[in-house]
mmCIF file with all atom_site columns, C-alpha atoms in Angstrom:
data_model
loop_
_atom_site.group_PDB
_atom_site.id
_atom_site.type_symbol
_atom_site.label_atom_id
_atom_site.label_alt_id
_atom_site.label_comp_id
_atom_site.label_asym_id
_atom_site.label_entity_id
_atom_site.label_seq_id
_atom_site.pdbx_PDB_ins_code
_atom_site.Cartn_x
_atom_site.Cartn_y
_atom_site.Cartn_z
_atom_site.occupancy
_atom_site.B_iso_or_equiv
_atom_site.pdbx_formal_charge
_atom_site.auth_seq_id
_atom_site.auth_comp_id
_atom_site.auth_asym_id
_atom_site.auth_atom_id
_atom_site.pdbx_PDB_model_num
ATOM 1   C CA . SER A 1 1   ? 4.713   30.384  12.354 1.00 32.00 ? 1   SER A CA 1
ATOM 2   C CA . LEU A 1 2   ? 5.917   32.845  9.685  1.00 32.00 ? 2   LEU A CA 1
ATOM 3   C CA . THR A 1 3   ? 4.238   32.951  6.292  1.00 33.00 ? 3   THR A CA 1
ATOM 4   C CA . SER A 1 4   ? 4.403   35.306  3.333  1.00 33.00 ? 4   SER A CA 1
ATOM 5   C CA . CYS A 1 5   ? 1.140   36.953  2.317  1.00 35.00 ? 5   CYS A CA 1
ATOM 6   C CA . SER A 1 6   ? 0.202   39.008  -0.702 1.00 35.00 ? 6   SER A CA 1
ATOM 7   C CA . SER A 1 7   ? -1.422  41.630  1.495  1.00 37.00 ? 7   SER A CA 1
ATOM 8   C CA . SER A 1 8   ? -2.213  42.515  5.088  1.00 36.00 ? 8   SER A CA 1
ATOM 9   C CA . ASP A 1 9   ? -5.827  41.525  4.380  1.00 39.00 ? 9   ASP A CA 1
ATOM 10  C CA . ASP A 1 10  ? -4.715  37.954  3.692  1.00 38.00 ? 10  ASP A CA 1
ATOM 11  C CA . MET A 1 11  ? -2.876  37.791  6.999  1.00 33.00 ? 11  MET A CA 1
ATOM 12  C CA . GLU A 1 12  ? -5.817  39.189  8.954  1.00 39.00 ? 12  GLU A CA 1
ATOM 13  C CA . SER A 1 13  ? -8.220  36.756  7.286  1.00 37.00 ? 13  SER A CA 1
ATOM 14  C CA . LYS A 1 14  ? -6.014  33.778  8.109  1.00 45.00 ? 14  LYS A CA 1
ATOM 15  C CA . ALA A 1 15  ? -5.563  34.871  11.727 1.00 45.00 ? 15  ALA A CA 1
ATOM 16  C CA . SER A 1 16  ? -9.307  35.358  12.114 1.00 50.00 ? 16  SER A CA 1
ATOM 17  C CA . ALA A 1 17  ? -10.071 31.872  10.760 1.00 56.00 ? 17  ALA A CA 1
ATOM 18  C CA . LEU A 1 18  ? -7.723  30.310  13.296 1.00 73.00 ? 18  LEU A CA 1
ATOM 19  C CA . THR A 1 19  ? -9.104  32.258  16.230 1.00 84.00 ? 19  THR A CA 1
ATOM 20  C CA . PRO A 1 20  ? -11.232 30.032  18.487 1.00 87.00 ? 20  PRO A CA 1
ATOM 21  C CA . SER A 1 21  ? -14.810 31.098  19.124 1.00 89.00 ? 21  SER A CA 1
ATOM 22  C CA . ASP A 1 22  ? -16.808 30.451  22.286 1.00 91.00 ? 22  ASP A CA 1
ATOM 23  C CA . LYS A 1 23  ? -18.559 27.432  20.708 1.00 95.00 ? 23  LYS A CA 1
ATOM 24  C CA . GLU A 1 24  ? -17.188 24.145  22.056 1.00 96.00 ? 24  GLU A CA 1
ATOM 25  C CA . ILE A 1 25  ? -16.601 21.259  19.642 1.00 96.00 ? 25  ILE A CA 1
ATOM 26  C CA . LYS A 1 26  ? -18.403 18.104  20.755 1.00 95.00 ? 26  LYS A CA 1
ATOM 27  C CA . PHE A 1 27  ? -18.293 14.560  19.368 1.00 94.00 ? 27  PHE A CA 1
ATOM 28  C CA . THR A 1 28  ? -20.518 11.504  19.189 1.00 91.00 ? 28  THR A CA 1
ATOM 29  C CA . VAL A 1 29  ? -19.220 7.994   18.488 1.00 90.00 ? 29  VAL A CA 1
ATOM 30  C CA . GLY A 1 30  ? -21.258 5.688   16.267 1.00 79.00 ? 30  GLY A CA 1
ATOM 31  C CA . ASP A 1 31  ? -21.024 2.004   15.402 1.00 67.00 ? 31  ASP A CA 1
ATOM 32  C CA . ILE A 1 32  ? -17.571 0.445   15.160 1.00 72.00 ? 32  ILE A CA 1
ATOM 33  C CA . THR A 1 33  ? -16.858 -1.444  11.938 1.00 65.00 ? 33  THR A CA 1
ATOM 34  C CA . ARG A 1 34  ? -14.649 -4.508  11.378 1.00 55.00 ? 34  ARG A CA 1
ATOM 35  C CA . GLY A 1 35  ? -12.546 -6.509  13.763 1.00 49.00 ? 35  GLY A CA 1
ATOM 36  C CA . THR A 1 36  ? -13.004 -8.070  17.178 1.00 46.00 ? 36  THR A CA 1
ATOM 37  C CA . ALA A 1 37  ? -9.958  -7.087  19.241 1.00 48.00 ? 37  ALA A CA 1
ATOM 38  C CA . PHE A 1 38  ? -11.930 -4.195  20.731 1.00 47.00 ? 38  PHE A CA 1
ATOM 39  C CA . THR A 1 39  ? -14.914 -6.086  22.102 1.00 50.00 ? 39  THR A CA 1
ATOM 40  C CA . GLY A 1 40  ? -16.816 -3.110  23.501 1.00 52.00 ? 40  GLY A CA 1
ATOM 41  C CA . ASN A 1 41  ? -19.421 -0.881  21.912 1.00 55.00 ? 41  ASN A CA 1
ATOM 42  C CA . ALA A 1 42  ? -19.401 2.838   21.103 1.00 55.00 ? 42  ALA A CA 1
ATOM 43  C CA . THR A 1 43  ? -20.113 3.770   24.723 1.00 58.00 ? 43  THR A CA 1
ATOM 44  C CA . ASP A 1 44  ? -17.123 1.738   25.899 1.00 69.00 ? 44  ASP A CA 1
ATOM 45  C CA . LEU A 1 45  ? -14.911 3.409   23.289 1.00 78.00 ? 45  LEU A CA 1
ATOM 46  C CA . GLU A 1 46  ? -15.981 6.845   24.485 1.00 77.00 ? 46  GLU A CA 1
ATOM 47  C CA . THR A 1 47  ? -15.049 5.808   28.022 1.00 82.00 ? 47  THR A CA 1
ATOM 48  C CA . ALA A 1 48  ? -11.689 4.336   26.921 1.00 87.00 ? 48  ALA A CA 1
ATOM 49  C CA . GLY A 1 49  ? -10.814 7.580   25.142 1.00 93.00 ? 49  GLY A CA 1
ATOM 50  C CA . TYR A 1 50  ? -9.457  8.658   21.765 1.00 95.00 ? 50  TYR A CA 1
ATOM 51  C CA . GLN A 1 51  ? -7.270  11.399  20.262 1.00 96.00 ? 51  GLN A CA 1
ATOM 52  C CA . VAL A 1 52  ? -8.549  14.149  17.984 1.00 97.00 ? 52  VAL A CA 1
ATOM 53  C CA . PHE A 1 53  ? -6.762  16.200  15.322 1.00 97.00 ? 53  PHE A CA 1
ATOM 54  C CA . ALA A 1 54  ? -8.332  18.834  13.082 1.00 97.00 ? 54  ALA A CA 1
ATOM 55  C CA . TRP A 1 55  ? -7.251  20.920  10.117 1.00 96.00 ? 55  TRP A CA 1
ATOM 56  C CA . THR A 1 56  ? -8.729  23.986  8.490  1.00 95.00 ? 56  THR A CA 1
ATOM 57  C CA . THR A 1 57  ? -9.296  23.812  4.735  1.00 91.00 ? 57  THR A CA 1
ATOM 58  C CA . THR A 1 58  ? -6.189  26.001  4.183  1.00 90.00 ? 58  THR A CA 1
ATOM 59  C CA . PRO A 1 59  ? -4.899  23.511  5.494  1.00 91.00 ? 59  PRO A CA 1
ATOM 60  C CA . GLU A 1 60  ? -3.613  24.510  8.926  1.00 93.00 ? 60  GLU A CA 1
ATOM 61  C CA . LEU A 1 61  ? -3.379  22.195  11.931 1.00 94.00 ? 61  LEU A CA 1
ATOM 62  C CA . TYR A 1 62  ? -6.023  23.491  14.352 1.00 95.00 ? 62  TYR A CA 1
ATOM 63  C CA . ILE A 1 63  ? -6.405  20.727  16.964 1.00 95.00 ? 63  ILE A CA 1
ATOM 64  C CA . ASN A 1 64  ? -3.340  18.675  17.824 1.00 95.00 ? 64  ASN A CA 1
ATOM 65  C CA . ARG A 1 65  ? -3.826  15.380  19.671 1.00 95.00 ? 65  ARG A CA 1
ATOM 66  C CA . VAL A 1 66  ? -6.508  16.477  22.155 1.00 96.00 ? 66  VAL A CA 1
ATOM 67  C CA . VAL A 1 67  ? -7.791  13.498  24.177 1.00 96.00 ? 67  VAL A CA 1
ATOM 68  C CA . TYR A 1 68  ? -11.535 12.893  24.605 1.00 95.00 ? 68  TYR A CA 1
ATOM 69  C CA . PRO A 1 69  ? -13.432 12.546  26.822 1.00 91.00 ? 69  PRO A CA 1
ATOM 70  C CA . GLY A 1 70  ? -12.035 15.290  28.990 1.00 93.00 ? 70  GLY A CA 1
ATOM 71  C CA . GLY A 1 71  ? -10.397 17.426  26.338 1.00 94.00 ? 71  GLY A CA 1
ATOM 72  C CA . THR A 1 72  ? -11.810 20.731  25.160 1.00 95.00 ? 72  THR A CA 1
ATOM 73  C CA . ALA A 1 73  ? -11.535 22.602  21.874 1.00 95.00 ? 73  ALA A CA 1
ATOM 74  C CA . TYR A 1 74  ? -13.569 25.360  20.219 1.00 96.00 ? 74  TYR A CA 1
ATOM 75  C CA . TRP A 1 75  ? -14.731 26.014  16.698 1.00 96.00 ? 75  TRP A CA 1
ATOM 76  C CA . PRO A 1 76  ? -12.841 28.678  14.756 1.00 94.00 ? 76  PRO A CA 1
ATOM 77  C CA . THR A 1 77  ? -14.633 31.980  14.282 1.00 92.00 ? 77  THR A CA 1
ATOM 78  C CA . SER A 1 78  ? -15.059 31.180  10.582 1.00 91.00 ? 78  SER A CA 1
ATOM 79  C CA . GLY A 1 79  ? -14.552 28.374  8.104  1.00 92.00 ? 79  GLY A CA 1
ATOM 80  C CA . SER A 1 80  ? -14.879 24.599  8.419  1.00 96.00 ? 80  SER A CA 1
ATOM 81  C CA . LEU A 1 81  ? -12.744 21.830  9.887  1.00 97.00 ? 81  LEU A CA 1
ATOM 82  C CA . ASN A 1 82  ? -11.690 18.361  8.804  1.00 97.00 ? 82  ASN A CA 1
ATOM 83  C CA . PHE A 1 83  ? -11.236 15.878  11.663 1.00 97.00 ? 83  PHE A CA 1
ATOM 84  C CA . LEU A 1 84  ? -9.139  12.787  12.325 1.00 97.00 ? 84  LEU A CA 1
ATOM 85  C CA . ALA A 1 85  ? -9.793  10.739  15.473 1.00 97.00 ? 85  ALA A CA 1
ATOM 86  C CA . LEU A 1 86  ? -7.586  7.848   16.603 1.00 96.00 ? 86  LEU A CA 1
ATOM 87  C CA . TYR A 1 87  ? -7.991  5.063   19.163 1.00 94.00 ? 87  TYR A CA 1
ATOM 88  C CA . PRO A 1 88  ? -6.436  4.360   21.605 1.00 93.00 ? 88  PRO A CA 1
ATOM 89  C CA . LYS A 1 89  ? -5.737  7.629   23.387 1.00 94.00 ? 89  LYS A CA 1
ATOM 90  C CA . THR A 1 90  ? -2.279  6.359   24.378 1.00 93.00 ? 90  THR A CA 1
ATOM 91  C CA . LEU A 1 91  ? -0.885  6.412   20.817 1.00 95.00 ? 91  LEU A CA 1
ATOM 92  C CA . THR A 1 92  ? 2.428   8.253   20.671 1.00 94.00 ? 92  THR A CA 1
ATOM 93  C CA . ALA A 1 93  ? 3.955   10.389  17.929 1.00 94.00 ? 93  ALA A CA 1
ATOM 94  C CA . SER A 1 94  ? 6.423   7.592   17.192 1.00 93.00 ? 94  SER A CA 1
ATOM 95  C CA . GLU A 1 95  ? 3.536   5.191   16.508 1.00 94.00 ? 95  GLU A CA 1
ATOM 96  C CA . VAL A 1 96  ? 1.186   7.495   14.595 1.00 96.00 ? 96  VAL A CA 1
ATOM 97  C CA . ALA A 1 97  ? 2.243   10.640  12.749 1.00 94.00 ? 97  ALA A CA 1
ATOM 98  C CA . PRO A 1 98  ? -0.704  12.439  11.074 1.00 96.00 ? 98  PRO A CA 1
ATOM 99  C CA . THR A 1 99  ? 0.093   14.661  8.101  1.00 93.00 ? 99  THR A CA 1
ATOM 100 C CA . ALA A 1 100 ? -3.505  15.550  7.152  1.00 95.00 ? 100 ALA A CA 1
ATOM 101 C CA . TRP A 1 101 ? -7.059  14.788  8.252  1.00 96.00 ? 101 TRP A CA 1
ATOM 102 C CA . ASN A 1 102 ? -7.053  11.730  5.976  1.00 96.00 ? 102 ASN A CA 1
ATOM 103 C CA . ALA A 1 103 ? -3.401  10.663  6.082  1.00 96.00 ? 103 ALA A CA 1
ATOM 104 C CA . PHE A 1 104 ? -0.975  9.346   8.667  1.00 97.00 ? 104 PHE A CA 1
ATOM 105 C CA . SER A 1 105 ? 1.881   6.880   9.003  1.00 97.00 ? 105 SER A CA 1
ATOM 106 C CA . TYR A 1 106 ? 1.749   4.008   11.485 1.00 97.00 ? 106 TYR A CA 1
ATOM 107 C CA . THR A 1 107 ? 4.577   2.033   13.063 1.00 95.00 ? 107 THR A CA 1
ATOM 108 C CA . ALA A 1 108 ? 3.629   -1.072  15.040 1.00 92.00 ? 108 ALA A CA 1
ATOM 109 C CA . PRO A 1 109 ? 5.317   -1.706  18.404 1.00 88.00 ? 109 PRO A CA 1
ATOM 110 C CA . THR A 1 110 ? 8.070   -4.308  18.246 1.00 82.00 ? 110 THR A CA 1
ATOM 111 C CA . ALA A 1 111 ? 6.712   -6.194  21.286 1.00 86.00 ? 111 ALA A CA 1
ATOM 112 C CA . ILE A 1 112 ? 3.473   -8.132  20.802 1.00 85.00 ? 112 ILE A CA 1
ATOM 113 C CA . ALA A 1 113 ? 2.360   -7.205  24.310 1.00 84.00 ? 113 ALA A CA 1
ATOM 114 C CA . ASN A 1 114 ? 2.491   -3.510  23.340 1.00 87.00 ? 114 ASN A CA 1
ATOM 115 C CA . GLN A 1 115 ? 0.454   -3.807  20.155 1.00 88.00 ? 115 GLN A CA 1
ATOM 116 C CA . VAL A 1 116 ? -2.844  -1.933  20.066 1.00 89.00 ? 116 VAL A CA 1
ATOM 117 C CA . ASP A 1 117 ? -6.146  -2.261  18.222 1.00 90.00 ? 117 ASP A CA 1
ATOM 118 C CA . LEU A 1 118 ? -5.657  0.795   16.013 1.00 94.00 ? 118 LEU A CA 1
ATOM 119 C CA . MET A 1 119 ? -8.902  2.474   14.947 1.00 93.00 ? 119 MET A CA 1
ATOM 120 C CA . ALA A 1 120 ? -9.556  5.701   13.055 1.00 95.00 ? 120 ALA A CA 1
ATOM 121 C CA . ALA A 1 121 ? -12.485 7.951   12.197 1.00 95.00 ? 121 ALA A CA 1
ATOM 122 C CA . THR A 1 122 ? -12.627 10.953  9.867  1.00 96.00 ? 122 THR A CA 1
ATOM 123 C CA . ALA A 1 123 ? -15.123 13.771  9.388  1.00 96.00 ? 123 ALA A CA 1
ATOM 124 C CA . GLU A 1 124 ? -14.858 16.287  6.554  1.00 96.00 ? 124 GLU A CA 1
ATOM 125 C CA . ASN A 1 125 ? -16.008 19.887  6.146  1.00 96.00 ? 125 ASN A CA 1
ATOM 126 C CA . LYS A 1 126 ? -17.720 20.329  9.521  1.00 96.00 ? 126 LYS A CA 1
ATOM 127 C CA . THR A 1 127 ? -18.843 23.650  11.013 1.00 95.00 ? 127 THR A CA 1
ATOM 128 C CA . SER A 1 128 ? -20.316 24.785  14.308 1.00 93.00 ? 128 SER A CA 1
ATOM 129 C CA . ALA A 1 129 ? -23.714 25.009  12.618 1.00 92.00 ? 129 ALA A CA 1
ATOM 130 C CA . GLY A 1 130 ? -23.732 21.241  12.095 1.00 91.00 ? 130 GLY A CA 1
ATOM 131 C CA . GLY A 1 131 ? -23.928 20.321  15.778 1.00 92.00 ? 131 GLY A CA 1
ATOM 132 C CA . ASP A 1 132 ? -21.932 17.448  17.259 1.00 95.00 ? 132 ASP A CA 1
ATOM 133 C CA . VAL A 1 133 ? -19.299 15.863  15.001 1.00 96.00 ? 133 VAL A CA 1
ATOM 134 C CA . ALA A 1 134 ? -20.160 12.191  14.373 1.00 94.00 ? 134 ALA A CA 1
ATOM 135 C CA . LEU A 1 135 ? -17.213 9.777   14.468 1.00 94.00 ? 135 LEU A CA 1
ATOM 136 C CA . ALA A 1 136 ? -17.528 6.295   12.939 1.00 92.00 ? 136 ALA A CA 1
ATOM 137 C CA . PHE A 1 137 ? -14.435 4.320   13.950 1.00 92.00 ? 137 PHE A CA 1
ATOM 138 C CA . SER A 1 138 ? -13.047 1.469   11.844 1.00 91.00 ? 138 SER A CA 1
ATOM 139 C CA . HIS A 1 139 ? -10.477 -1.186  12.785 1.00 90.00 ? 139 HIS A CA 1
ATOM 140 C CA . LEU A 1 140 ? -7.388  -0.810  10.596 1.00 93.00 ? 140 LEU A CA 1
ATOM 141 C CA . LEU A 1 141 ? -5.228  -3.800  11.556 1.00 93.00 ? 141 LEU A CA 1
ATOM 142 C CA . SER A 1 142 ? -5.407  -7.520  10.810 1.00 90.00 ? 142 SER A CA 1
ATOM 143 C CA . GLN A 1 143 ? -5.859  -9.768  13.831 1.00 87.00 ? 143 GLN A CA 1
ATOM 144 C CA . ILE A 1 144 ? -3.689  -12.892 13.613 1.00 85.00 ? 144 ILE A CA 1
ATOM 145 C CA . SER A 1 145 ? -3.764  -15.978 15.810 1.00 82.00 ? 145 SER A CA 1
ATOM 146 C CA . ILE A 1 146 ? -1.743  -19.194 15.476 1.00 85.00 ? 146 ILE A CA 1
ATOM 147 C CA . LYS A 1 147 ? -3.450  -22.593 15.633 1.00 85.00 ? 147 LYS A CA 1
ATOM 148 C CA . ALA A 1 148 ? -2.068  -26.102 15.040 1.00 85.00 ? 148 ALA A CA 1
ATOM 149 C CA . LYS A 1 149 ? -3.186  -29.706 14.903 1.00 80.00 ? 149 LYS A CA 1
ATOM 150 C CA . ALA A 1 150 ? -1.465  -33.042 14.513 1.00 78.00 ? 150 ALA A CA 1
ATOM 151 C CA . ALA A 1 151 ? -2.318  -35.586 11.837 1.00 75.00 ? 151 ALA A CA 1
ATOM 152 C CA . THR A 1 152 ? -3.960  -38.837 12.893 1.00 70.00 ? 152 THR A CA 1
ATOM 153 C CA . ASN A 1 153 ? -1.592  -41.285 14.636 1.00 73.00 ? 153 ASN A CA 1
ATOM 154 C CA . LEU A 1 154 ? 1.031   -38.595 15.045 1.00 75.00 ? 154 LEU A CA 1
ATOM 155 C CA . THR A 1 155 ? 1.987   -36.827 18.250 1.00 76.00 ? 155 THR A CA 1
ATOM 156 C CA . VAL A 1 156 ? 3.687   -33.451 17.854 1.00 83.00 ? 156 VAL A CA 1
ATOM 157 C CA . THR A 1 157 ? 5.363   -31.250 20.459 1.00 85.00 ? 157 THR A CA 1
ATOM 158 C CA . ILE A 1 158 ? 5.681   -27.568 19.546 1.00 86.00 ? 158 ILE A CA 1
ATOM 159 C CA . LYS A 1 159 ? 8.462   -25.745 21.331 1.00 85.00 ? 159 LYS A CA 1
ATOM 160 C CA . SER A 1 160 ? 8.433   -22.358 19.571 1.00 83.00 ? 160 SER A CA 1
ATOM 161 C CA . VAL A 1 161 ? 6.634   -20.352 16.901 1.00 85.00 ? 161 VAL A CA 1
ATOM 162 C CA . GLU A 1 162 ? 7.973   -17.285 15.112 1.00 85.00 ? 162 GLU A CA 1
ATOM 163 C CA . LEU A 1 163 ? 6.675   -15.027 12.352 1.00 86.00 ? 163 LEU A CA 1
ATOM 164 C CA . HIS A 1 164 ? 9.401   -13.665 10.108 1.00 86.00 ? 164 HIS A CA 1
ATOM 165 C CA . ASN A 1 165 ? 9.573   -10.797 7.618  1.00 88.00 ? 165 ASN A CA 1
ATOM 166 C CA . VAL A 1 166 ? 6.404   -9.139  8.921  1.00 90.00 ? 166 VAL A CA 1
ATOM 167 C CA . LYS A 1 167 ? 5.825   -5.615  7.631  1.00 92.00 ? 167 LYS A CA 1
ATOM 168 C CA . THR A 1 168 ? 5.470   -3.295  10.592 1.00 93.00 ? 168 THR A CA 1
ATOM 169 C CA . THR A 1 169 ? 4.629   0.061   8.998  1.00 95.00 ? 169 THR A CA 1
ATOM 170 C CA . GLY A 1 170 ? 1.698   1.378   7.042  1.00 96.00 ? 170 GLY A CA 1
ATOM 171 C CA . THR A 1 171 ? 0.186   4.531   5.563  1.00 96.00 ? 171 THR A CA 1
ATOM 172 C CA . PHE A 1 172 ? -3.436  5.563   6.076  1.00 96.00 ? 172 PHE A CA 1
ATOM 173 C CA . ASN A 1 173 ? -5.145  6.729   2.877  1.00 92.00 ? 173 ASN A CA 1
ATOM 174 C CA . GLY A 1 174 ? -8.453  7.896   4.322  1.00 92.00 ? 174 GLY A CA 1
ATOM 175 C CA . THR A 1 175 ? -10.092 4.478   4.601  1.00 90.00 ? 175 THR A CA 1
ATOM 176 C CA . ALA A 1 176 ? -7.415  1.817   5.169  1.00 92.00 ? 176 ALA A CA 1
ATOM 177 C CA . LEU A 1 177 ? -3.742  1.135   5.864  1.00 94.00 ? 177 LEU A CA 1
ATOM 178 C CA . THR A 1 178 ? -1.391  0.392   2.989  1.00 93.00 ? 178 THR A CA 1
ATOM 179 C CA . GLU A 1 179 ? 1.618   -1.732  3.917  1.00 94.00 ? 179 GLU A CA 1
ATOM 180 C CA . GLY A 1 180 ? 5.056   -0.149  4.155  1.00 93.00 ? 180 GLY A CA 1
ATOM 181 C CA . THR A 1 181 ? 8.493   -1.695  3.718  1.00 92.00 ? 181 THR A CA 1
ATOM 182 C CA . ALA A 1 182 ? 9.957   -1.984  7.242  1.00 91.00 ? 182 ALA A CA 1
ATOM 183 C CA . ILE A 1 183 ? 10.026  -5.568  8.516  1.00 90.00 ? 183 ILE A CA 1
ATOM 184 C CA . ASP A 1 184 ? 10.498  -7.345  11.821 1.00 90.00 ? 184 ASP A CA 1
ATOM 185 C CA . ASN A 1 185 ? 10.176  -10.808 13.370 1.00 89.00 ? 185 ASN A CA 1
ATOM 186 C CA . TYR A 1 186 ? 7.755   -11.828 16.119 1.00 87.00 ? 186 TYR A CA 1
ATOM 187 C CA . ALA A 1 187 ? 8.174   -14.705 18.562 1.00 85.00 ? 187 ALA A CA 1
ATOM 188 C CA . ILE A 1 188 ? 4.954   -16.072 20.059 1.00 83.00 ? 188 ILE A CA 1
ATOM 189 C CA . ASP A 1 189 ? 5.265   -16.481 23.813 1.00 78.00 ? 189 ASP A CA 1
ATOM 190 C CA . PHE A 1 190 ? 3.623   -19.737 24.908 1.00 76.00 ? 190 PHE A CA 1
ATOM 191 C CA . THR A 1 191 ? 4.280   -22.792 27.008 1.00 77.00 ? 191 THR A CA 1
ATOM 192 C CA . GLU A 1 192 ? 5.566   -25.861 25.142 1.00 81.00 ? 192 GLU A CA 1
ATOM 193 C CA . LYS A 1 193 ? 2.542   -27.756 23.903 1.00 82.00 ? 193 LYS A CA 1
ATOM 194 C CA . THR A 1 194 ? 2.030   -31.357 22.806 1.00 84.00 ? 194 THR A CA 1
ATOM 195 C CA . LEU A 1 195 ? -0.698  -31.910 20.235 1.00 82.00 ? 195 LEU A CA 1
ATOM 196 C CA . ASP A 1 196 ? -2.874  -34.980 20.597 1.00 76.00 ? 196 ASP A CA 1
ATOM 197 C CA . ALA A 1 197 ? -3.141  -37.358 17.657 1.00 68.00 ? 197 ALA A CA 1
ATOM 198 C CA . ASP A 1 198 ? -6.913  -36.881 17.455 1.00 70.00 ? 198 ASP A CA 1
ATOM 199 C CA . GLY A 1 199 ? -6.697  -33.958 15.041 1.00 72.00 ? 199 GLY A CA 1
ATOM 200 C CA . ALA A 1 200 ? -7.976  -31.468 17.614 1.00 76.00 ? 200 ALA A CA 1
ATOM 201 C CA . VAL A 1 201 ? -7.011  -27.847 16.992 1.00 82.00 ? 201 VAL A CA 1
ATOM 202 C CA . ALA A 1 202 ? -4.852  -26.148 19.636 1.00 80.00 ? 202 ALA A CA 1
ATOM 203 C CA . ASP A 1 203 ? -4.620  -22.373 19.991 1.00 82.00 ? 203 ASP A CA 1
ATOM 204 C CA . LEU A 1 204 ? -0.965  -21.368 20.432 1.00 81.00 ? 204 LEU A CA 1
ATOM 205 C CA . THR A 1 205 ? -1.383  -17.613 20.688 1.00 77.00 ? 205 THR A CA 1
ATOM 206 C CA . GLY A 1 206 ? -3.719  -17.371 23.654 1.00 70.00 ? 206 GLY A CA 1
ATOM 207 C CA . SER A 1 207 ? -3.686  -13.749 24.738 1.00 69.00 ? 207 SER A CA 1
ATOM 208 C CA . ASN A 1 208 ? -0.772  -12.974 22.383 1.00 70.00 ? 208 ASN A CA 1
ATOM 209 C CA . VAL A 1 209 ? -2.965  -12.152 19.410 1.00 79.00 ? 209 VAL A CA 1
ATOM 210 C CA . LEU A 1 210 ? -1.011  -10.206 16.826 1.00 86.00 ? 210 LEU A CA 1
ATOM 211 C CA . LEU A 1 211 ? -2.433  -6.960  15.418 1.00 90.00 ? 211 LEU A CA 1
ATOM 212 C CA . LEU A 1 212 ? -0.591  -6.374  12.159 1.00 91.00 ? 212 LEU A CA 1
ATOM 213 C CA . VAL A 1 213 ? -0.701  -3.961  9.251  1.00 93.00 ? 213 VAL A CA 1
ATOM 214 C CA . PRO A 1 214 ? -2.743  -5.662  6.482  1.00 93.00 ? 214 PRO A CA 1
ATOM 215 C CA . GLN A 1 215 ? -0.246  -7.097  4.031  1.00 91.00 ? 215 GLN A CA 1
ATOM 216 C CA . THR A 1 216 ? 0.514   -9.680  1.409  1.00 85.00 ? 216 THR A CA 1
ATOM 217 C CA . THR A 1 217 ? 3.443   -12.014 2.082  1.00 78.00 ? 217 THR A CA 1
ATOM 218 C CA . ALA A 1 218 ? 5.214   -14.626 -0.020 1.00 74.00 ? 218 ALA A CA 1
ATOM 219 C CA . ALA A 1 219 ? 4.989   -18.249 1.123  1.00 75.00 ? 219 ALA A CA 1
ATOM 220 C CA . TRP A 1 220 ? 8.125   -19.518 2.850  1.00 72.00 ? 220 TRP A CA 1
ATOM 221 C CA . PRO A 1 221 ? 9.809   -22.283 0.784  1.00 71.00 ? 221 PRO A CA 1
ATOM 222 C CA . THR A 1 222 ? 9.495   -25.647 2.521  1.00 67.00 ? 222 THR A CA 1
ATOM 223 C CA . GLY A 1 223 ? 11.813  -27.705 0.331  1.00 64.00 ? 223 GLY A CA 1
ATOM 224 C CA . ALA A 1 224 ? 15.054  -29.315 1.445  1.00 60.00 ? 224 ALA A CA 1
ATOM 225 C CA . GLY A 1 225 ? 17.705  -26.781 2.418  1.00 59.00 ? 225 GLY A CA 1
ATOM 226 C CA . SER A 1 226 ? 15.312  -23.840 2.568  1.00 53.00 ? 226 SER A CA 1
#
């Protein structure tokens, strides 16, 4: 990249800071907070894999989507790094676009079957002297399932279920996702189901659990003609 500097000393200092040393960056994964879609523990998450990004304090992008375990990166010869780690390792640039160590945009897949249990971890102002970088992942999406029951003395057959006007984008602010404006509709794929008149609850989603950007929605009018 080309930048303007006030002096040659500035340019040399910047180049030196971005020069990798011979000290490898290593990570440890701690407890996972919130949510149940990812049912494993930290060891399972390390096996499943995650992506890592890192910025210098300038800021300059220093590590760009390196996958761990298996990936390798080295500390810069000077200065500290701020890290962003994302699960799963299969996230694409069209789904997650980081702009800083504590900011990225997220776009949910349009097909329920392709939705993922998005998790993120951040670590600020880390240096090679601090040892392994600890990553504490948090679930960022809301897990939604659809259940139904029939009133007493009433038999109901459900043929289809759809969710409309669902917001599919969000922006990460360092701790959570804030809903965006893009919307889509989701159809739940299930076999036609008849509800017994005993008031028992039936799960309609099965394995089609939705993982959505946390959001507030307006109730759909249920009056005549709506």
